[in-house]
Short mmCIF file of C-alpha atoms in Angstrom, two decimals:
data_model
loop_
_atom_site.label_atom_id
_atom_site.label_comp_id
_atom_site.label_asym_id
_atom_site.label_seq_id
_atom_site.Cartn_x
_atom_site.Cartn_y
_atom_site.Cartn_z
CA MET L 10 -2.95 7.58 29.57
CA ASN L 11 0.82 7.28 29.88
CA THR L 12 2.14 10.63 28.62
CA SER L 13 5.69 9.28 28.27
CA PHE L 14 4.62 6.90 25.48
CA PRO L 15 5.92 8.40 22.21
CA ARG L 16 2.60 8.00 20.37
CA ASP L 17 3.14 10.74 17.80
CA GLN L 18 6.67 9.63 16.96
CA ILE L 19 5.47 6.04 16.52
CA LEU L 20 2.60 7.17 14.28
CA LEU L 21 5.08 9.13 12.15
CA ALA L 22 7.33 6.07 11.88
CA SER L 23 4.28 3.93 11.07
CA ARG L 24 3.20 6.26 8.27
CA ILE L 25 6.70 6.32 6.78
CA LEU L 26 7.20 2.55 7.01
CA LEU L 27 3.77 1.72 5.59
CA ALA L 28 4.12 4.24 2.77
CA LEU L 29 7.69 3.31 1.84
CA LEU L 30 6.71 0.22 -0.15
CA PHE L 31 4.00 2.10 -2.04
CA VAL L 32 6.21 5.09 -2.87
CA LEU L 33 9.05 2.88 -4.10
CA MET L 34 6.75 0.66 -6.15
CA GLY L 35 4.79 3.60 -7.55
CA TRP L 36 8.02 5.33 -8.57
CA SER L 37 9.34 2.19 -10.26
CA LYS L 38 6.04 1.78 -12.11
CA LEU L 39 6.25 5.40 -13.29
CA THR L 40 9.87 5.25 -14.42
CA GLY L 41 9.36 1.85 -16.06
CA PHE L 42 5.93 2.54 -17.49
CA GLU L 43 6.21 0.20 -20.52
CA GLY L 44 7.21 -2.68 -18.28
CA THR L 45 4.42 -1.83 -15.87
CA VAL L 46 1.84 -2.02 -18.64
CA SER L 47 3.29 -5.36 -19.76
CA TYR L 48 3.17 -6.68 -16.20
CA MET L 49 -0.44 -5.51 -15.82
CA ALA L 50 -1.34 -7.36 -19.01
CA SER L 51 0.40 -10.53 -17.80
CA THR L 52 -1.59 -10.54 -14.56
CA GLY L 53 -4.88 -10.15 -16.39
CA ALA L 54 -5.50 -6.67 -15.01
CA PRO L 55 -8.32 -4.94 -16.90
CA VAL L 56 -7.22 -2.32 -19.47
CA PRO L 57 -3.49 -2.61 -18.64
CA THR L 58 -2.54 0.98 -19.50
CA VAL L 59 -5.35 2.43 -17.38
CA SER L 60 -4.55 -0.08 -14.61
CA ALA L 61 -0.91 1.06 -14.66
CA ILE L 62 -1.91 4.72 -14.39
CA ILE L 63 -4.28 3.94 -11.50
CA ALA L 64 -1.55 1.94 -9.76
CA ILE L 65 0.97 4.78 -10.12
CA ILE L 66 -1.42 7.45 -8.87
CA THR L 67 -2.58 5.26 -5.99
CA GLU L 68 0.81 3.97 -4.87
CA LEU L 69 2.91 7.08 -5.41
CA GLY L 70 0.24 9.68 -4.70
CA ILE L 71 -1.38 8.14 -1.65
CA GLY L 72 1.99 6.89 -0.42
CA LEU L 73 3.39 10.42 -0.38
CA ALA L 74 0.19 11.77 1.18
CA LEU L 75 0.52 9.25 4.02
CA VAL L 76 4.14 10.22 4.65
CA ALA L 77 2.97 13.81 4.99
CA GLY L 78 -0.02 12.77 7.08
CA PHE L 79 -2.52 14.33 4.67
CA LEU L 80 -6.09 12.97 4.76
CA THR L 81 -4.65 10.00 6.62
CA LYS L 82 -7.85 8.29 7.72
CA PRO L 83 -9.71 8.13 4.38
CA LEU L 84 -6.57 7.53 2.31
CA SER L 85 -5.44 4.71 4.61
CA ILE L 86 -8.80 2.99 4.11
CA LEU L 87 -8.63 3.51 0.35
CA LEU L 88 -5.08 2.13 0.21
CA ALA L 89 -6.09 -0.86 2.36
CA VAL L 90 -8.89 -1.73 -0.08
CA TYR L 91 -6.52 -1.23 -3.03
CA THR L 92 -3.95 -3.52 -1.38
CA ILE L 93 -6.48 -6.31 -0.89
CA VAL L 94 -7.79 -5.97 -4.47
CA THR L 95 -4.24 -6.09 -5.86
CA ALA L 96 -3.59 -9.27 -3.86
CA PHE L 97 -6.29 -10.97 -5.94
CA ILE L 98 -5.12 -9.42 -9.22
CA GLY L 99 -1.36 -9.73 -8.87
CA HIS L 100 -0.76 -12.61 -6.47
CA HIS L 101 -3.26 -15.33 -7.44
CA TYR L 102 -1.18 -18.11 -5.89
CA TRP L 103 -3.87 -20.72 -6.54
CA THR L 104 -2.98 -20.66 -10.27
CA PHE L 105 0.68 -21.62 -9.72
CA ASP L 106 2.62 -24.69 -8.64
CA GLY L 107 5.73 -25.36 -6.60
CA MET L 108 7.91 -22.54 -5.32
CA VAL L 109 6.16 -19.92 -7.46
CA ARG L 110 2.90 -20.83 -5.73
CA TYR L 111 4.60 -20.48 -2.33
CA ASP L 112 6.12 -17.11 -3.31
CA MET L 113 2.76 -15.81 -4.55
CA TRP L 114 1.08 -17.14 -1.40
CA ILE L 115 3.49 -15.11 0.74
CA HIS L 116 2.86 -11.95 -1.30
CA PHE L 117 -0.91 -12.50 -1.24
CA TYR L 118 -1.04 -12.64 2.55
CA LYS L 119 1.60 -9.91 2.91
CA ASN L 120 -0.89 -7.63 1.19
CA PHE L 121 -3.52 -8.52 3.80
CA SER L 122 -1.05 -7.79 6.60
CA ILE L 123 -0.20 -4.40 5.09
CA ALA L 124 -3.92 -3.67 4.77
CA GLY L 125 -4.26 -4.43 8.49
CA GLY L 126 -1.56 -1.88 9.29
CA LEU L 127 -3.28 0.68 7.08
CA LEU L 128 -6.61 0.10 8.83
CA ALA L 129 -4.90 0.53 12.21
CA LEU L 130 -3.48 3.83 10.93
CA ALA L 131 -6.95 4.86 9.79
CA ALA L 132 -8.29 4.12 13.27
CA SER L 133 -5.52 5.98 15.10
CA GLY L 134 -5.04 8.94 12.78
CA ALA L 135 -1.83 10.58 11.66
CA GLY L 136 -0.70 12.02 14.98
CA ARG L 137 0.77 15.40 15.82
CA PHE L 138 3.53 15.36 13.18
CA SER L 139 1.27 15.61 10.14
CA VAL L 140 -0.53 17.90 7.76
CA ASP L 141 -3.79 16.64 9.29
CA ALA L 142 -2.72 18.05 12.68
CA LEU L 143 -1.77 21.39 11.09
CA ARG L 144 -5.17 21.61 9.39
CA ARG L 145 -7.04 21.25 12.73
#
């Protein structure tokens, strides 16, 4: 293996970049809780208040855990599944027309791409710059 390849630095950057969206969205859901519940209701999410709480805990909590590199493999898989499920709940492009349909289509498949990155992170692990590495 090429020892000059900055694997651990790239894994750290990967964790930060993948988690950034979730941390920002989770924080905005928390600080705008009423609006989050309304949005959940508008998408048809089951039990909107509970769905909002789950979204906040998942996005903010797991997002921060990934930045730290804590339980990276299982939490990356969990967040990948969550991201695919939310694509179907929040970005059901097939129910829209015109530019809204196109916008939702982009977001739907963006979620699948993010899930792919999360699964790659689960396969590779957090790297040396992580809580996981400290725990070993």
